[in-house]
Amino acid sequence: MDHAGERHRLARAEPGAAVVGVELEPERATAAARAHADARTHFREGGFALPLSPDEPARLVRAMNLLRQGPPERIPEAHLAMSRPLLPGGLLVEGSSDTDGAVLVAHLLRRTPEAGAPAREGLLFHTDFSRGFAPLLLRDWLPRDLRRRVRPGEPMHAFFQAWETAWKAARAEGHTAPPDAFAGSVARLARMTPGVSTDAWLLAHGFLRWCPPGGTPA
């Protein structure tokens, strides 16, 4: 995990926030603390049941590449465990990325006031364009429980078909540079697919947020 990169991104977004990094292996937790800990950044050994005390509620939990190999039927249990420390309305971001974090897709899971299983609010797609851009590039990094759902008749299949059509239309109009093709394709996709955000900041930074009515397909 790129601890330094994550720490710097969180510091820019919320300069006063405390950050706790969790590592399963004690040696990795110690090494991460030695390299990256500071007054607001700490590292602890732990797993899905995050090692936070009752007086340490979290607003955001980010977990990437933790569930890529496990059985899909265990994923709801892991989501519930990781969301327990969240404040009501807090967000769990769980998904998959390549080694450098250049391409990622993550669940957006919102802690509800009832404190049950987090609501499957949407999906976040991201690319930094270092690998070019095509919708299929992001499909390969879907979270574990969605990777086998991209087949005819499934909502994820319809989503990527629509995005592929929008991408081809954007390129046909001359938007061939990856950032332009991305922004142009998302603008067209939003006209065909409910819940696709066209927020200018997100598009400029290579993010697509999709919050479909009724939540992410289960």
PDB file of C-alpha atoms in Angstrom:
ATOM      1  CA  MET A   1       0.000   0.000   0.000  1.00  0.00           C
ATOM      2  CA  ASP A   2       1.239   3.505  -0.826  1.00  0.00           C
ATOM      3  CA  HIS A   3       1.029   4.885   2.721  1.00  0.00           C
ATOM      4  CA  ALA A   4       2.793   8.156   1.902  1.00  0.00           C
ATOM      5  CA  GLY A   5       0.525   8.878  -1.040  1.00  0.00           C
ATOM      6  CA  GLU A   6      -2.623   8.101   0.940  1.00  0.00           C
ATOM      7  CA  ARG A   7      -1.485  10.258   3.855  1.00  0.00           C
ATOM      8  CA  HIS A   8      -0.761  13.244   1.594  1.00  0.00           C
ATOM      9  CA  ARG A   9      -4.088  12.963  -0.240  1.00  0.00           C
ATOM     10  CA  LEU A  10      -6.023  12.816   3.026  1.00  0.00           C
ATOM     11  CA  ALA A  11      -4.041  15.718   4.462  1.00  0.00           C
ATOM     12  CA  ARG A  12      -4.954  17.888   1.473  1.00  0.00           C
ATOM     13  CA  ALA A  13      -8.634  16.982   1.764  1.00  0.00           C
ATOM     14  CA  GLU A  14      -8.861  17.409   5.558  1.00  0.00           C
ATOM     15  CA  PRO A  15      -5.730  19.012   7.040  1.00  0.00           C
ATOM     16  CA  GLY A  16      -6.746  18.549  10.674  1.00  0.00           C
ATOM     17  CA  ALA A  17      -7.914  14.935  10.454  1.00  0.00           C
ATOM     18  CA  ALA A  18      -6.214  12.112  12.316  1.00  0.00           C
ATOM     19  CA  VAL A  19      -5.254   9.123  10.119  1.00  0.00           C
ATOM     20  CA  VAL A  20      -4.911   5.540  11.357  1.00  0.00           C
ATOM     21  CA  GLY A  21      -3.314   2.978   9.041  1.00  0.00           C
ATOM     22  CA  VAL A  22      -4.103  -0.679   9.751  1.00  0.00           C
ATOM     23  CA  GLU A  23      -1.831  -3.567   8.749  1.00  0.00           C
ATOM     24  CA  LEU A  24      -2.583  -7.259   9.277  1.00  0.00           C
ATOM     25  CA  GLU A  25       1.069  -8.204   9.888  1.00  0.00           C
ATOM     26  CA  PRO A  26       2.819  -6.642  12.913  1.00  0.00           C
ATOM     27  CA  GLU A  27       6.102  -6.276  11.018  1.00  0.00           C
ATOM     28  CA  ARG A  28       4.419  -4.235   8.292  1.00  0.00           C
ATOM     29  CA  ALA A  29       2.636  -2.075  10.840  1.00  0.00           C
ATOM     30  CA  THR A  30       5.960  -1.357  12.552  1.00  0.00           C
ATOM     31  CA  ALA A  31       7.713  -0.602   9.258  1.00  0.00           C
ATOM     32  CA  ALA A  32       4.901   1.709   8.113  1.00  0.00           C
ATOM     33  CA  ALA A  33       4.948   3.556  11.434  1.00  0.00           C
ATOM     34  CA  ARG A  34       8.720   3.983  11.241  1.00  0.00           C
ATOM     35  CA  ALA A  35       8.523   5.433   7.729  1.00  0.00           C
ATOM     36  CA  HIS A  36       5.316   7.468   7.770  1.00  0.00           C
ATOM     37  CA  ALA A  37       4.001   8.164  11.281  1.00  0.00           C
ATOM     38  CA  ASP A  38       3.721  11.759  12.482  1.00  0.00           C
ATOM     39  CA  ALA A  39       1.653  13.756  14.962  1.00  0.00           C
ATOM     40  CA  ARG A  40      -1.612  12.942  13.148  1.00  0.00           C
ATOM     41  CA  THR A  41      -0.720   9.657  11.415  1.00  0.00           C
ATOM     42  CA  HIS A  42      -0.551   6.363  13.317  1.00  0.00           C
ATOM     43  CA  PHE A  43      -0.281   2.685  12.378  1.00  0.00           C
ATOM     44  CA  ARG A  44      -1.719  -0.350  14.173  1.00  0.00           C
ATOM     45  CA  GLU A  45      -1.924  -4.083  13.711  1.00  0.00           C
ATOM     46  CA  GLY A  46      -5.423  -5.336  12.917  1.00  0.00           C
ATOM     47  CA  GLY A  47      -7.874  -6.798  10.439  1.00  0.00           C
ATOM     48  CA  PHE A  48     -11.458  -6.170   9.298  1.00  0.00           C
ATOM     49  CA  ALA A  49     -12.491  -5.471  12.892  1.00  0.00           C
ATOM     50  CA  LEU A  50     -10.551  -2.227  12.954  1.00  0.00           C
ATOM     51  CA  PRO A  51      -8.466  -1.627  16.103  1.00  0.00           C
ATOM     52  CA  LEU A  52     -10.239   1.574  17.110  1.00  0.00           C
ATOM     53  CA  SER A  53     -11.527   2.365  20.575  1.00  0.00           C
ATOM     54  CA  PRO A  54     -15.095   3.611  21.213  1.00  0.00           C
ATOM     55  CA  ASP A  55     -13.798   7.177  21.520  1.00  0.00           C
ATOM     56  CA  GLU A  56     -12.185   7.003  18.044  1.00  0.00           C
ATOM     57  CA  PRO A  57     -15.124   7.107  15.598  1.00  0.00           C
ATOM     58  CA  ALA A  58     -14.212   7.434  11.931  1.00  0.00           C
ATOM     59  CA  ARG A  59     -15.726   9.524   9.159  1.00  0.00           C
ATOM     60  CA  LEU A  60     -13.961   7.600   6.367  1.00  0.00           C
ATOM     61  CA  VAL A  61     -12.579   4.074   6.074  1.00  0.00           C
ATOM     62  CA  ARG A  62     -10.636   3.251   2.908  1.00  0.00           C
ATOM     63  CA  ALA A  63      -9.797  -0.390   2.170  1.00  0.00           C
ATOM     64  CA  MET A  64      -8.251  -1.301  -1.180  1.00  0.00           C
ATOM     65  CA  ASN A  65      -7.284  -4.774  -2.450  1.00  0.00           C
ATOM     66  CA  LEU A  66      -8.230  -6.522   0.796  1.00  0.00           C
ATOM     67  CA  LEU A  67     -11.058  -8.650  -0.615  1.00  0.00           C
ATOM     68  CA  ARG A  68      -9.733  -9.584  -4.054  1.00  0.00           C
ATOM     69  CA  GLN A  69      -8.995 -13.220  -3.179  1.00  0.00           C
ATOM     70  CA  GLY A  70     -11.575 -14.148  -0.542  1.00  0.00           C
ATOM     71  CA  PRO A  71     -14.909 -15.926  -1.121  1.00  0.00           C
ATOM     72  CA  PRO A  72     -17.553 -13.463  -2.363  1.00  0.00           C
ATOM     73  CA  GLU A  73     -20.103 -14.679   0.182  1.00  0.00           C
ATOM     74  CA  ARG A  74     -17.912 -13.316   3.000  1.00  0.00           C
ATOM     75  CA  ILE A  75     -17.853  -9.777   1.607  1.00  0.00           C
ATOM     76  CA  PRO A  76     -21.033  -8.489   3.347  1.00  0.00           C
ATOM     77  CA  GLU A  77     -19.583  -9.666   6.666  1.00  0.00           C
ATOM     78  CA  ALA A  78     -16.310  -7.814   5.958  1.00  0.00           C
ATOM     79  CA  HIS A  79     -18.192  -4.647   4.939  1.00  0.00           C
ATOM     80  CA  LEU A  80     -20.185  -4.762   8.176  1.00  0.00           C
ATOM     81  CA  ALA A  81     -17.048  -5.210  10.290  1.00  0.00           C
ATOM     82  CA  MET A  82     -15.177  -2.352   8.604  1.00  0.00           C
ATOM     83  CA  SER A  83     -18.155   0.019   8.811  1.00  0.00           C
ATOM     84  CA  ARG A  84     -18.783  -0.433  12.559  1.00  0.00           C
ATOM     85  CA  PRO A  85     -16.360   2.348  13.655  1.00  0.00           C
ATOM     86  CA  LEU A  86     -17.979   4.845  11.263  1.00  0.00           C
ATOM     87  CA  LEU A  87     -20.075   7.717  12.494  1.00  0.00           C
ATOM     88  CA  PRO A  88     -23.654   7.767  11.152  1.00  0.00           C
ATOM     89  CA  GLY A  89     -23.345   8.997   7.577  1.00  0.00           C
ATOM     90  CA  GLY A  90     -19.674   7.978   7.429  1.00  0.00           C
ATOM     91  CA  LEU A  91     -18.285   6.355   4.299  1.00  0.00           C
ATOM     92  CA  LEU A  92     -16.548   3.042   3.641  1.00  0.00           C
ATOM     93  CA  VAL A  93     -14.607   3.027   0.355  1.00  0.00           C
ATOM     94  CA  GLU A  94     -13.763  -0.582  -0.528  1.00  0.00           C
ATOM     95  CA  GLY A  95     -12.493  -1.865  -3.832  1.00  0.00           C
ATOM     96  CA  SER A  96      -9.584  -2.795  -6.057  1.00  0.00           C
ATOM     97  CA  SER A  97      -6.730  -0.960  -7.737  1.00  0.00           C
ATOM     98  CA  ASP A  98      -3.582  -1.733  -9.648  1.00  0.00           C
ATOM     99  CA  THR A  99      -0.230  -1.612  -7.842  1.00  0.00           C
ATOM    100  CA  ASP A 100       0.328   2.107  -8.374  1.00  0.00           C
ATOM    101  CA  GLY A 101      -3.270   3.175  -7.758  1.00  0.00           C
ATOM    102  CA  ALA A 102      -3.449   4.464 -11.331  1.00  0.00           C
ATOM    103  CA  VAL A 103      -6.731   2.629 -11.969  1.00  0.00           C
ATOM    104  CA  LEU A 104      -9.300   1.768  -9.316  1.00  0.00           C
ATOM    105  CA  VAL A 105     -12.960   0.959  -8.765  1.00  0.00           C
ATOM    106  CA  ALA A 106     -14.485   1.054  -5.287  1.00  0.00           C
ATOM    107  CA  HIS A 107     -17.777   0.625  -3.502  1.00  0.00           C
ATOM    108  CA  LEU A 108     -19.180   3.683  -1.723  1.00  0.00           C
ATOM    109  CA  LEU A 109     -20.850   2.233   1.372  1.00  0.00           C
ATOM    110  CA  ARG A 110     -22.675   4.632   3.688  1.00  0.00           C
ATOM    111  CA  ARG A 111     -23.158   3.959   7.421  1.00  0.00           C
ATOM    112  CA  THR A 112     -26.844   4.339   8.206  1.00  0.00           C
ATOM    113  CA  PRO A 113     -28.252   5.710  11.481  1.00  0.00           C
ATOM    114  CA  GLU A 114     -29.665   2.237  12.204  1.00  0.00           C
ATOM    115  CA  ALA A 115     -26.065   0.895  12.387  1.00  0.00           C
ATOM    116  CA  GLY A 116     -26.880  -2.199  10.329  1.00  0.00           C
ATOM    117  CA  ALA A 117     -25.162  -3.235   7.110  1.00  0.00           C
ATOM    118  CA  PRO A 118     -23.858  -0.153   5.259  1.00  0.00           C
ATOM    119  CA  ALA A 119     -25.976   1.068   2.360  1.00  0.00           C
ATOM    120  CA  ARG A 120     -24.558   0.308  -1.096  1.00  0.00           C
ATOM    121  CA  GLU A 121     -24.685   3.934  -2.202  1.00  0.00           C
ATOM    122  CA  GLY A 122     -22.671   3.737  -5.403  1.00  0.00           C
ATOM    123  CA  LEU A 123     -19.390   3.071  -7.173  1.00  0.00           C
ATOM    124  CA  LEU A 124     -16.337   5.266  -7.689  1.00  0.00           C
ATOM    125  CA  PHE A 125     -14.207   4.788 -10.809  1.00  0.00           C
ATOM    126  CA  HIS A 126     -10.817   6.468 -11.220  1.00  0.00           C
ATOM    127  CA  THR A 127      -7.950   6.625 -13.674  1.00  0.00           C
ATOM    128  CA  ASP A 128      -4.927   8.919 -13.752  1.00  0.00           C
ATOM    129  CA  PHE A 129      -4.695   8.343 -17.554  1.00  0.00           C
ATOM    130  CA  SER A 130      -1.138   6.972 -17.337  1.00  0.00           C
ATOM    131  CA  ARG A 131      -2.505   3.792 -18.953  1.00  0.00           C
ATOM    132  CA  GLY A 132      -4.643   5.643 -21.468  1.00  0.00           C
ATOM    133  CA  PHE A 133      -8.398   5.315 -21.146  1.00  0.00           C
ATOM    134  CA  ALA A 134     -11.155   2.967 -22.209  1.00  0.00           C
ATOM    135  CA  PRO A 135     -14.112   1.801 -20.094  1.00  0.00           C
ATOM    136  CA  LEU A 136     -12.904  -1.809 -20.266  1.00  0.00           C
ATOM    137  CA  LEU A 137      -9.734  -0.765 -18.448  1.00  0.00           C
ATOM    138  CA  LEU A 138     -11.862   0.032 -15.389  1.00  0.00           C
ATOM    139  CA  ARG A 139     -14.087  -3.013 -15.714  1.00  0.00           C
ATOM    140  CA  ASP A 140     -11.089  -5.223 -14.939  1.00  0.00           C
ATOM    141  CA  TRP A 141     -10.776  -3.587 -11.479  1.00  0.00           C
ATOM    142  CA  LEU A 142     -14.343  -3.964 -10.236  1.00  0.00           C
ATOM    143  CA  PRO A 143     -14.681  -4.954  -6.575  1.00  0.00           C
ATOM    144  CA  ARG A 144     -14.630  -8.690  -5.913  1.00  0.00           C
ATOM    145  CA  ASP A 145     -18.400  -9.126  -5.579  1.00  0.00           C
ATOM    146  CA  LEU A 146     -19.094  -7.435  -8.930  1.00  0.00           C
ATOM    147  CA  ARG A 147     -16.414  -8.951 -11.154  1.00  0.00           C
ATOM    148  CA  ARG A 148     -18.616 -11.830 -12.295  1.00  0.00           C
ATOM    149  CA  ARG A 149     -21.689  -9.646 -12.692  1.00  0.00           C
ATOM    150  CA  VAL A 150     -20.662  -8.119 -16.031  1.00  0.00           C
ATOM    151  CA  ARG A 151     -22.753 -10.435 -18.162  1.00  0.00           C
ATOM    152  CA  PRO A 152     -25.851  -9.961 -20.343  1.00  0.00           C
ATOM    153  CA  GLY A 153     -28.953  -9.221 -18.323  1.00  0.00           C
ATOM    154  CA  GLU A 154     -27.021  -7.801 -15.362  1.00  0.00           C
ATOM    155  CA  PRO A 155     -27.009  -4.063 -14.462  1.00  0.00           C
ATOM    156  CA  MET A 156     -23.193  -3.905 -14.535  1.00  0.00           C
ATOM    157  CA  HIS A 157     -23.175  -5.265 -18.085  1.00  0.00           C
ATOM    158  CA  ALA A 158     -25.687  -2.622 -19.184  1.00  0.00           C
ATOM    159  CA  PHE A 159     -23.617   0.092 -17.463  1.00  0.00           C
ATOM    160  CA  PHE A 160     -20.408  -0.821 -19.282  1.00  0.00           C
ATOM    161  CA  GLN A 161     -22.172  -1.264 -22.609  1.00  0.00           C
ATOM    162  CA  ALA A 162     -23.595   2.247 -22.264  1.00  0.00           C
ATOM    163  CA  TRP A 163     -20.196   3.655 -21.258  1.00  0.00           C
ATOM    164  CA  GLU A 164     -18.474   1.921 -24.183  1.00  0.00           C
ATOM    165  CA  THR A 165     -21.046   3.434 -26.579  1.00  0.00           C
ATOM    166  CA  ALA A 166     -20.563   6.891 -25.038  1.00  0.00           C
ATOM    167  CA  TRP A 167     -16.765   6.565 -25.253  1.00  0.00           C
ATOM    168  CA  LYS A 168     -16.865   5.616 -28.923  1.00  0.00           C
ATOM    169  CA  ALA A 169     -19.164   8.573 -29.658  1.00  0.00           C
ATOM    170  CA  ALA A 170     -16.801  10.951 -27.846  1.00  0.00           C
ATOM    171  CA  ARG A 171     -13.823   9.681 -29.819  1.00  0.00           C
ATOM    172  CA  ALA A 172     -15.778   9.954 -33.086  1.00  0.00           C
ATOM    173  CA  GLU A 173     -16.296  13.648 -32.303  1.00  0.00           C
ATOM    174  CA  GLY A 174     -12.548  14.174 -31.950  1.00  0.00           C
ATOM    175  CA  HIS A 175     -12.056  13.668 -28.188  1.00  0.00           C
ATOM    176  CA  THR A 176      -9.177  11.239 -28.612  1.00  0.00           C
ATOM    177  CA  ALA A 177      -6.838  12.359 -25.806  1.00  0.00           C
ATOM    178  CA  PRO A 178      -7.577  10.131 -22.767  1.00  0.00           C
ATOM    179  CA  PRO A 179      -8.736  12.950 -20.411  1.00  0.00           C
ATOM    180  CA  ASP A 180     -10.988  14.438 -23.118  1.00  0.00           C
ATOM    181  CA  ALA A 181     -12.385  11.033 -24.091  1.00  0.00           C
ATOM    182  CA  PHE A 182     -13.094  10.302 -20.434  1.00  0.00           C
ATOM    183  CA  ALA A 183     -14.899  13.593 -19.761  1.00  0.00           C
ATOM    184  CA  GLY A 184     -16.815  13.429 -23.028  1.00  0.00           C
ATOM    185  CA  SER A 185     -17.873   9.836 -22.453  1.00  0.00           C
ATOM    186  CA  VAL A 186     -19.107  10.530 -18.912  1.00  0.00           C
ATOM    187  CA  ALA A 187     -21.156  13.507 -20.100  1.00  0.00           C
ATOM    188  CA  ARG A 188     -22.862  11.277 -22.685  1.00  0.00           C
ATOM    189  CA  LEU A 189     -23.223   8.382 -20.264  1.00  0.00           C
ATOM    190  CA  ALA A 190     -25.041  10.641 -17.786  1.00  0.00           C
ATOM    191  CA  ARG A 191     -27.727  11.282 -20.387  1.00  0.00           C
ATOM    192  CA  MET A 192     -28.339   7.531 -20.732  1.00  0.00           C
ATOM    193  CA  THR A 193     -27.729   6.254 -17.218  1.00  0.00           C
ATOM    194  CA  PRO A 194     -29.381   7.657 -14.060  1.00  0.00           C
ATOM    195  CA  GLY A 195     -27.082   8.461 -11.159  1.00  0.00           C
ATOM    196  CA  VAL A 196     -23.911   9.345 -13.098  1.00  0.00           C
ATOM    197  CA  SER A 197     -22.314  12.510 -11.700  1.00  0.00           C
ATOM    198  CA  THR A 198     -21.001  15.171 -14.073  1.00  0.00           C
ATOM    199  CA  ASP A 199     -19.274  17.190 -11.349  1.00  0.00           C
ATOM    200  CA  ALA A 200     -16.549  19.193 -13.110  1.00  0.00           C
ATOM    201  CA  TRP A 201     -13.899  18.606 -10.424  1.00  0.00           C
ATOM    202  CA  LEU A 202     -14.427  14.848 -10.502  1.00  0.00           C
ATOM    203  CA  LEU A 203     -14.183  14.684 -14.282  1.00  0.00           C
ATOM    204  CA  ALA A 204     -11.060  16.850 -14.399  1.00  0.00           C
ATOM    205  CA  HIS A 205      -9.336  14.486 -11.957  1.00  0.00           C
ATOM    206  CA  GLY A 206     -10.385  11.263 -13.666  1.00  0.00           C
ATOM    207  CA  PHE A 207     -13.251  10.248 -11.347  1.00  0.00           C
ATOM    208  CA  LEU A 208     -16.673   8.912 -12.241  1.00  0.00           C
ATOM    209  CA  ARG A 209     -19.193   8.559  -9.396  1.00  0.00           C
ATOM    210  CA  TRP A 210     -22.250   6.430 -10.124  1.00  0.00           C
ATOM    211  CA  CYS A 211     -25.019   6.316  -7.507  1.00  0.00           C
ATOM    212  CA  PRO A 212     -27.877   4.489  -9.257  1.00  0.00           C
ATOM    213  CA  PRO A 213     -31.417   4.791  -7.912  1.00  0.00           C
ATOM    214  CA  GLY A 214     -31.820   2.047  -5.344  1.00  0.00           C
ATOM    215  CA  GLY A 215     -28.056   1.711  -4.816  1.00  0.00           C
ATOM    216  CA  THR A 216     -25.303  -0.398  -6.327  1.00  0.00           C
ATOM    217  CA  PRO A 217     -26.502  -3.761  -7.705  1.00  0.00           C
ATOM    218  CA  ALA A 218     -26.129  -6.480  -5.079  1.00  0.00           C
TER     219      ALA A 218
END
